[in-house]
PDB file of C-alpha atoms in Angstrom:
ATOM      1  CA  MET H 950      -8.302  29.479  -7.315  1.00  0.00           C
ATOM      2  CA  ALA H 951      -8.226  26.295  -9.353  1.00  0.00           C
ATOM      3  CA  THR H 952      -7.020  26.563 -12.941  1.00  0.00           C
ATOM      4  CA  PRO H 953      -7.608  23.775 -15.468  1.00  0.00           C
ATOM      5  CA  HIS H 954      -4.247  22.184 -14.654  1.00  0.00           C
ATOM      6  CA  ILE H 955      -3.286  23.473 -11.187  1.00  0.00           C
ATOM      7  CA  SER H 956      -5.715  23.051  -8.323  1.00  0.00           C
ATOM      8  CA  ALA H 957      -4.264  25.358  -5.682  1.00  0.00           C
ATOM      9  CA  GLN H 958      -5.182  28.277  -3.453  1.00  0.00           C
ATOM     10  CA  ASP H 959      -4.548  31.824  -4.688  1.00  0.00           C
ATOM     11  CA  ASP H 960      -1.505  32.230  -2.447  1.00  0.00           C
ATOM     12  CA  ALA H 961      -0.170  28.688  -2.863  1.00  0.00           C
ATOM     13  CA  PHE H 962       2.949  29.633  -4.814  1.00  0.00           C
ATOM     14  CA  ALA H 963       5.864  31.910  -3.960  1.00  0.00           C
ATOM     15  CA  GLU H 964       6.953  34.600  -6.411  1.00  0.00           C
ATOM     16  CA  SER H 965      10.104  32.557  -7.113  1.00  0.00           C
ATOM     17  CA  ILE H 966       9.788  29.015  -8.436  1.00  0.00           C
ATOM     18  CA  LEU H 967      12.122  26.242  -9.581  1.00  0.00           C
ATOM     19  CA  LEU H 968      10.753  24.294 -12.541  1.00  0.00           C
ATOM     20  CA  PRO H 969      12.134  20.824 -13.242  1.00  0.00           C
ATOM     21  CA  GLY H 970      10.462  18.834 -15.965  1.00  0.00           C
ATOM     22  CA  ASP H 971      10.107  15.800 -13.717  1.00  0.00           C
ATOM     23  CA  PRO H 972       7.569  16.228 -10.882  1.00  0.00           C
ATOM     24  CA  LEU H 973       9.561  13.726  -8.817  1.00  0.00           C
ATOM     25  CA  ARG H 974      12.549  16.054  -9.058  1.00  0.00           C
ATOM     26  CA  ALA H 975      10.300  18.833  -7.770  1.00  0.00           C
ATOM     27  CA  ARG H 976       9.567  16.684  -4.733  1.00  0.00           C
ATOM     28  CA  TYR H 977      13.262  15.862  -4.352  1.00  0.00           C
ATOM     29  CA  ILE H 978      14.141  19.571  -4.383  1.00  0.00           C
ATOM     30  CA  ALA H 979      11.389  20.411  -1.910  1.00  0.00           C
ATOM     31  CA  GLU H 980      12.411  17.699   0.526  1.00  0.00           C
ATOM     32  CA  GLY H 981      16.149  18.196   0.143  1.00  0.00           C
ATOM     33  CA  PHE H 982      16.564  21.961  -0.037  1.00  0.00           C
ATOM     34  CA  LEU H 983      13.495  23.724   1.380  1.00  0.00           C
ATOM     35  CA  GLU H 984      12.109  24.093   4.880  1.00  0.00           C
ATOM     36  CA  ASP H 985       8.486  24.199   6.090  1.00  0.00           C
ATOM     37  CA  VAL H 986       7.366  22.506   2.881  1.00  0.00           C
ATOM     38  CA  THR H 987       3.729  22.113   1.856  1.00  0.00           C
ATOM     39  CA  GLU H 988       2.466  20.204  -1.172  1.00  0.00           C
ATOM     40  CA  VAL H 989       0.212  22.704  -2.952  1.00  0.00           C
ATOM     41  CA  THR H 990      -0.865  20.800  -6.064  1.00  0.00           C
ATOM     42  CA  ALA H 991      -0.864  17.265  -7.425  1.00  0.00           C
ATOM     43  CA  VAL H 992      -3.227  17.466 -10.410  1.00  0.00           C
ATOM     44  CA  ARG H 993      -2.270  14.708 -12.878  1.00  0.00           C
ATOM     45  CA  ASN H 994       0.622  13.976 -10.489  1.00  0.00           C
ATOM     46  CA  MET H 995       2.344  17.202 -11.605  1.00  0.00           C
ATOM     47  CA  LEU H 996       3.567  17.853  -8.092  1.00  0.00           C
ATOM     48  CA  GLY H 997       4.059  21.361  -6.720  1.00  0.00           C
ATOM     49  CA  PHE H 998       5.466  22.457  -3.364  1.00  0.00           C
ATOM     50  CA  THR H 999       6.089  25.684  -1.472  1.00  0.00           C
ATOM     51  CA  GLY H1000       8.550  26.190   1.373  1.00  0.00           C
ATOM     52  CA  THR H1001      11.367  28.511   2.343  1.00  0.00           C
ATOM     53  CA  TYR H1002      15.069  28.747   1.549  1.00  0.00           C
ATOM     54  CA  LYS H1003      17.070  30.732   4.097  1.00  0.00           C
ATOM     55  CA  GLY H1004      13.796  32.354   5.113  1.00  0.00           C
ATOM     56  CA  ILE H1005      12.751  33.255   1.547  1.00  0.00           C
ATOM     57  CA  PRO H1006       9.523  31.749   0.150  1.00  0.00           C
ATOM     58  CA  VAL H1007      10.296  29.465  -2.790  1.00  0.00           C
ATOM     59  CA  SER H1008       8.160  27.012  -4.756  1.00  0.00           C
ATOM     60  CA  THR H1009       9.064  24.113  -7.010  1.00  0.00           C
ATOM     61  CA  MET H1010       6.851  22.317  -9.506  1.00  0.00           C
ATOM     62  CA  GLY H1011       7.180  19.971 -12.466  1.00  0.00           C
ATOM     63  CA  THR H1012       6.367  21.158 -15.977  1.00  0.00           C
ATOM     64  CA  GLY H1013       6.346  17.881 -17.864  1.00  0.00           C
ATOM     65  CA  MET H1014       8.279  17.359 -21.078  1.00  0.00           C
ATOM     66  CA  GLY H1015       8.225  19.696 -24.044  1.00  0.00           C
ATOM     67  CA  ILE H1016       7.101  23.187 -24.937  1.00  0.00           C
ATOM     68  CA  PRO H1017       3.320  22.504 -24.955  1.00  0.00           C
ATOM     69  CA  SER H1018       3.328  21.015 -21.447  1.00  0.00           C
ATOM     70  CA  ALA H1019       5.689  23.635 -19.985  1.00  0.00           C
ATOM     71  CA  SER H1020       3.679  26.424 -21.618  1.00  0.00           C
ATOM     72  CA  ILE H1021       0.466  25.312 -19.927  1.00  0.00           C
ATOM     73  CA  TYR H1022       1.932  25.310 -16.425  1.00  0.00           C
ATOM     74  CA  VAL H1023       4.044  28.446 -16.836  1.00  0.00           C
ATOM     75  CA  THR H1024       1.097  30.385 -18.270  1.00  0.00           C
ATOM     76  CA  GLU H1025      -1.151  29.449 -15.358  1.00  0.00           C
ATOM     77  CA  LEU H1026       1.575  30.209 -12.791  1.00  0.00           C
ATOM     78  CA  LEU H1027       2.170  33.648 -14.303  1.00  0.00           C
ATOM     79  CA  ARG H1028      -1.445  34.627 -14.928  1.00  0.00           C
ATOM     80  CA  PHE H1029      -3.193  33.244 -11.880  1.00  0.00           C
ATOM     81  CA  TYR H1030      -0.694  32.566  -9.104  1.00  0.00           C
ATOM     82  CA  GLY H1031       1.551  35.623  -9.007  1.00  0.00           C
ATOM     83  CA  VAL H1032       4.812  33.909  -9.953  1.00  0.00           C
ATOM     84  CA  ARG H1033       7.362  36.488 -11.122  1.00  0.00           C
ATOM     85  CA  ARG H1034      10.685  34.627 -11.181  1.00  0.00           C
ATOM     86  CA  LEU H1035      10.994  31.259 -12.935  1.00  0.00           C
ATOM     87  CA  ILE H1036      14.114  29.105 -12.999  1.00  0.00           C
ATOM     88  CA  ARG H1037      14.073  25.940 -15.058  1.00  0.00           C
ATOM     89  CA  VAL H1038      16.288  23.268 -13.505  1.00  0.00           C
ATOM     90  CA  GLY H1039      16.374  20.435 -15.979  1.00  0.00           C
ATOM     91  CA  SER H1040      18.442  18.024 -17.994  1.00  0.00           C
ATOM     92  CA  CYS H1041      19.832  18.505 -21.476  1.00  0.00           C
ATOM     93  CA  GLY H1042      21.723  16.671 -24.184  1.00  0.00           C
ATOM     94  CA  GLY H1043      25.238  17.939 -24.802  1.00  0.00           C
ATOM     95  CA  ILE H1044      26.047  19.136 -28.313  1.00  0.00           C
ATOM     96  CA  SER H1045      29.308  21.040 -27.956  1.00  0.00           C
ATOM     97  CA  THR H1046      32.428  19.010 -27.237  1.00  0.00           C
ATOM     98  CA  ASP H1047      33.299  21.717 -24.709  1.00  0.00           C
ATOM     99  CA  VAL H1048      30.595  20.429 -22.363  1.00  0.00           C
ATOM    100  CA  LYS H1049      30.937  17.130 -20.550  1.00  0.00           C
ATOM    101  CA  MET H1050      28.554  14.823 -18.716  1.00  0.00           C
ATOM    102  CA  ARG H1051      27.009  16.457 -15.611  1.00  0.00           C
ATOM    103  CA  ASP H1052      28.308  19.913 -16.556  1.00  0.00           C
ATOM    104  CA  VAL H1053      25.982  22.793 -15.689  1.00  0.00           C
ATOM    105  CA  ILE H1054      24.880  25.324 -18.302  1.00  0.00           C
ATOM    106  CA  LEU H1055      23.391  28.776 -17.718  1.00  0.00           C
ATOM    107  CA  ALA H1056      21.324  29.516 -20.811  1.00  0.00           C
ATOM    108  CA  ILE H1057      21.634  33.010 -22.300  1.00  0.00           C
ATOM    109  CA  GLY H1058      19.068  32.162 -24.944  1.00  0.00           C
ATOM    110  CA  ALA H1059      17.428  29.339 -26.852  1.00  0.00           C
ATOM    111  CA  GLY H1060      16.830  28.683 -30.508  1.00  0.00           C
ATOM    112  CA  THR H1061      13.940  26.421 -31.407  1.00  0.00           C
ATOM    113  CA  ASP H1062      12.300  24.418 -34.170  1.00  0.00           C
ATOM    114  CA  SER H1063       8.919  24.934 -32.493  1.00  0.00           C
ATOM    115  CA  LEU H1064       6.418  27.297 -34.118  1.00  0.00           C
ATOM    116  CA  THR H1065       4.884  28.378 -30.812  1.00  0.00           C
ATOM    117  CA  ASN H1066       6.999  31.515 -30.480  1.00  0.00           C
ATOM    118  CA  ARG H1067       6.263  32.568 -34.058  1.00  0.00           C
ATOM    119  CA  THR H1068       2.571  32.107 -33.343  1.00  0.00           C
ATOM    120  CA  ARG H1069       2.898  34.267 -30.232  1.00  0.00           C
ATOM    121  CA  TYR H1070       5.032  36.862 -32.088  1.00  0.00           C
ATOM    122  CA  ASN H1071       2.785  37.450 -35.123  1.00  0.00           C
ATOM    123  CA  GLY H1072       4.700  35.127 -37.453  1.00  0.00           C
ATOM    124  CA  TRP H1073       8.068  36.758 -36.880  1.00  0.00           C
ATOM    125  CA  ASP H1074      11.184  35.361 -35.191  1.00  0.00           C
ATOM    126  CA  TYR H1075      11.508  36.227 -31.508  1.00  0.00           C
ATOM    127  CA  ALA H1076      14.839  35.881 -29.661  1.00  0.00           C
ATOM    128  CA  PRO H1077      14.064  34.145 -26.330  1.00  0.00           C
ATOM    129  CA  THR H1078      16.664  35.287 -23.797  1.00  0.00           C
ATOM    130  CA  ALA H1079      17.244  35.003 -20.070  1.00  0.00           C
ATOM    131  CA  ASN H1080      16.666  37.867 -17.687  1.00  0.00           C
ATOM    132  CA  PHE H1081      20.101  39.428 -17.237  1.00  0.00           C
ATOM    133  CA  GLU H1082      19.705  40.218 -13.534  1.00  0.00           C
ATOM    134  CA  LEU H1083      18.789  36.612 -12.810  1.00  0.00           C
ATOM    135  CA  LEU H1084      21.534  35.254 -15.083  1.00  0.00           C
ATOM    136  CA  ARG H1085      24.156  37.430 -13.366  1.00  0.00           C
ATOM    137  CA  ALA H1086      22.950  36.349  -9.920  1.00  0.00           C
ATOM    138  CA  ALA H1087      23.186  32.685 -10.945  1.00  0.00           C
ATOM    139  CA  ALA H1088      26.685  33.140 -12.369  1.00  0.00           C
ATOM    140  CA  ASP H1089      27.781  34.844  -9.153  1.00  0.00           C
ATOM    141  CA  ALA H1090      26.150  32.110  -7.063  1.00  0.00           C
ATOM    142  CA  ALA H1091      27.936  29.396  -9.040  1.00  0.00           C
ATOM    143  CA  SER H1092      31.231  31.181  -8.483  1.00  0.00           C
ATOM    144  CA  ASP H1093      30.560  31.435  -4.741  1.00  0.00           C
ATOM    145  CA  LEU H1094      29.761  27.707  -4.655  1.00  0.00           C
ATOM    146  CA  ASN H1095      32.892  26.845  -6.683  1.00  0.00           C
ATOM    147  CA  ILE H1096      30.749  25.247  -9.374  1.00  0.00           C
ATOM    148  CA  GLN H1097      32.087  25.631 -12.886  1.00  0.00           C
ATOM    149  CA  THR H1098      29.407  26.505 -15.421  1.00  0.00           C
ATOM    150  CA  HIS H1099      29.122  27.101 -19.144  1.00  0.00           C
ATOM    151  CA  VAL H1100      27.184  30.142 -20.324  1.00  0.00           C
ATOM    152  CA  GLY H1101      25.687  30.064 -23.805  1.00  0.00           C
ATOM    153  CA  ASN H1102      22.758  29.091 -26.008  1.00  0.00           C
ATOM    154  CA  LEU H1103      20.507  26.051 -26.000  1.00  0.00           C
ATOM    155  CA  HIS H1104      18.216  24.605 -28.650  1.00  0.00           C
ATOM    156  CA  SER H1105      14.653  23.838 -27.531  1.00  0.00           C
ATOM    157  CA  SER H1106      13.371  21.031 -29.714  1.00  0.00           C
ATOM    158  CA  ASP H1107       9.837  19.767 -30.237  1.00  0.00           C
ATOM    159  CA  LEU H1108      11.247  16.350 -31.134  1.00  0.00           C
ATOM    160  CA  PHE H1109      13.030  14.137 -28.633  1.00  0.00           C
ATOM    161  CA  TYR H1110      13.450  11.410 -31.240  1.00  0.00           C
ATOM    162  CA  ASN H1111      14.683  13.634 -34.031  1.00  0.00           C
ATOM    163  CA  THR H1112      14.744  11.853 -37.404  1.00  0.00           C
ATOM    164  CA  TYR H1113      16.569  14.737 -39.093  1.00  0.00           C
ATOM    165  CA  THR H1114      20.039  13.314 -38.618  1.00  0.00           C
ATOM    166  CA  ASP H1115      21.845  16.417 -39.908  1.00  0.00           C
ATOM    167  CA  SER H1116      20.393  18.686 -37.191  1.00  0.00           C
ATOM    168  CA  LEU H1117      23.455  18.232 -34.994  1.00  0.00           C
ATOM    169  CA  LYS H1118      25.840  19.838 -37.459  1.00  0.00           C
ATOM    170  CA  PHE H1119      23.670  22.966 -37.755  1.00  0.00           C
ATOM    171  CA  TRP H1120      23.429  23.332 -33.988  1.00  0.00           C
ATOM    172  CA  GLN H1121      27.178  22.874 -33.630  1.00  0.00           C
ATOM    173  CA  ARG H1122      27.856  25.404 -36.397  1.00  0.00           C
ATOM    174  CA  MET H1123      25.933  28.021 -34.429  1.00  0.00           C
ATOM    175  CA  GLY H1124      27.772  27.287 -31.191  1.00  0.00           C
ATOM    176  CA  VAL H1125      24.781  25.761 -29.412  1.00  0.00           C
ATOM    177  CA  LEU H1126      25.895  24.039 -26.206  1.00  0.00           C
ATOM    178  CA  ALA H1127      23.033  21.600 -25.665  1.00  0.00           C
ATOM    179  CA  VAL H1128      19.517  20.613 -26.655  1.00  0.00           C
ATOM    180  CA  GLU H1129      16.448  20.384 -24.415  1.00  0.00           C
ATOM    181  CA  MET H1130      12.709  20.939 -24.830  1.00  0.00           C
ATOM    182  CA  GLU H1131      11.352  23.860 -22.791  1.00  0.00           C
ATOM    183  CA  THR H1132      13.560  26.954 -22.456  1.00  0.00           C
ATOM    184  CA  ALA H1133      12.515  28.895 -25.570  1.00  0.00           C
ATOM    185  CA  ALA H1134       8.885  28.884 -24.439  1.00  0.00           C
ATOM    186  CA  ILE H1135       9.608  29.691 -20.790  1.00  0.00           C
ATOM    187  CA  TYR H1136      11.730  32.702 -21.765  1.00  0.00           C
ATOM    188  CA  SER H1137       9.086  33.986 -24.158  1.00  0.00           C
ATOM    189  CA  LEU H1138       6.190  33.567 -21.746  1.00  0.00           C
ATOM    190  CA  ALA H1139       8.137  35.328 -18.998  1.00  0.00           C
ATOM    191  CA  ALA H1140       8.987  38.206 -21.327  1.00  0.00           C
ATOM    192  CA  GLU H1141       5.347  38.558 -22.359  1.00  0.00           C
ATOM    193  CA  ALA H1142       4.330  38.715 -18.694  1.00  0.00           C
ATOM    194  CA  GLY H1143       7.128  41.074 -17.629  1.00  0.00           C
ATOM    195  CA  ALA H1144       8.615  38.366 -15.388  1.00  0.00           C
ATOM    196  CA  GLN H1145      12.144  36.991 -14.945  1.00  0.00           C
ATOM    197  CA  ALA H1146      13.246  33.627 -16.313  1.00  0.00           C
ATOM    198  CA  LEU H1147      16.422  31.592 -16.478  1.00  0.00           C
ATOM    199  CA  SER H1148      17.274  28.017 -17.430  1.00  0.00           C
ATOM    200  CA  ILE H1149      19.977  26.155 -15.525  1.00  0.00           C
ATOM    201  CA  VAL H1150      20.456  22.729 -17.055  1.00  0.00           C
ATOM    202  CA  THR H1151      22.689  19.730 -16.430  1.00  0.00           C
ATOM    203  CA  VAL H1152      24.123  17.563 -19.200  1.00  0.00           C
ATOM    204  CA  SER H1153      22.450  14.174 -18.720  1.00  0.00           C
ATOM    205  CA  ASP H1154      23.519  12.661 -22.012  1.00  0.00           C
ATOM    206  CA  HIS H1155      25.745  13.695 -24.906  1.00  0.00           C
ATOM    207  CA  LEU H1156      24.793  13.551 -28.564  1.00  0.00           C
ATOM    208  CA  VAL H1157      28.426  13.305 -29.679  1.00  0.00           C
ATOM    209  CA  THR H1158      29.942  10.877 -27.175  1.00  0.00           C
ATOM    210  CA  GLU H1159      26.631   8.985 -26.702  1.00  0.00           C
ATOM    211  CA  GLU H1160      27.145   8.858 -22.917  1.00  0.00           C
ATOM    212  CA  GLN H1161      23.980   8.677 -20.795  1.00  0.00           C
ATOM    213  CA  THR H1162      22.716   8.826 -17.224  1.00  0.00           C
ATOM    214  CA  SER H1163      19.856   6.845 -15.716  1.00  0.00           C
ATOM    215  CA  SER H1164      16.418   8.254 -14.869  1.00  0.00           C
ATOM    216  CA  GLU H1165      17.199   7.778 -11.155  1.00  0.00           C
ATOM    217  CA  GLU H1166      20.414   9.812 -11.503  1.00  0.00           C
ATOM    218  CA  ARG H1167      18.508  12.587 -13.259  1.00  0.00           C
ATOM    219  CA  GLU H1168      15.899  12.637 -10.513  1.00  0.00           C
ATOM    220  CA  ARG H1169      18.179  12.498  -7.473  1.00  0.00           C
ATOM    221  CA  THR H1170      21.779  13.504  -8.189  1.00  0.00           C
ATOM    222  CA  PHE H1171      21.689  16.742 -10.182  1.00  0.00           C
ATOM    223  CA  ASP H1172      21.993  18.932  -7.085  1.00  0.00           C
ATOM    224  CA  GLN H1173      24.329  21.644  -8.354  1.00  0.00           C
ATOM    225  CA  MET H1174      21.777  23.413 -10.536  1.00  0.00           C
ATOM    226  CA  ALA H1175      19.254  23.545  -7.680  1.00  0.00           C
ATOM    227  CA  ARG H1176      21.868  25.011  -5.333  1.00  0.00           C
ATOM    228  CA  ILE H1177      22.796  27.657  -7.904  1.00  0.00           C
ATOM    229  CA  ALA H1178      19.142  28.551  -8.505  1.00  0.00           C
ATOM    230  CA  LEU H1179      18.328  28.882  -4.815  1.00  0.00           C
ATOM    231  CA  GLU H1180      21.425  30.928  -4.063  1.00  0.00           C
ATOM    232  CA  ALA H1181      20.624  33.204  -7.013  1.00  0.00           C
ATOM    233  CA  ILE H1182      17.156  33.821  -5.558  1.00  0.00           C
ATOM    234  CA  HIS H1183      18.716  34.496  -2.167  1.00  0.00           C
ATOM    235  CA  LYS H1184      21.100  37.050  -3.694  1.00  0.00           C
ATOM    236  CA  LEU H1185      18.251  38.916  -5.377  1.00  0.00           C
ATOM    237  CA  GLU H1186      16.151  38.937  -2.212  1.00  0.00           C
ATOM    238  CA  GLN H1187      18.866  40.266   0.081  1.00  0.00           C
TER     239      GLN H1187
END
């Protein structure tokens, strides 16, 4: 069926999906890691693909930037296309001095300045957390691949250009590892639907050291998080 933002057949998506923000990274993952790939949607150039990884059906699709955009696509994938396991594979800005450029983070949970979760949770504060089974599988997969990861909390911000210059010190005080723009919503939507979700993110820039990567690097060189995600899915499907 066609939803307002995803024009695809009912069975177009696998139960497990990798969700980069950038649709071009979705294509890069599909072409570089999956076999028997089919493009299943391209509405508004938000590209989506389905293929197999070691014989297991896996999809990948962009979500765009920010909680509103990610919420639209994740909601439609959960409600109408039978997706049950969502892994965000995206970039983030380092906050903790313990994380360095291109380090990989497995997100236990995500704080947020967005009001979307409060709206969904009757005005109260909801704690958006990863599915433990999926988190454990990803940690084990990273170990098997000899990829060092950090495990901790993110902050999902509504503002990329944040004018509140003292935000950094509050995030650091709470031990937040990095900031990005989608995880808090993805975790909450998955919980509401009884699905599994995890964010695996790569440090693409650092708010303390002011180091940065290029858009091309972010699209084409952050392979470790995709490998971890796919191996985690493989572990759970064995």
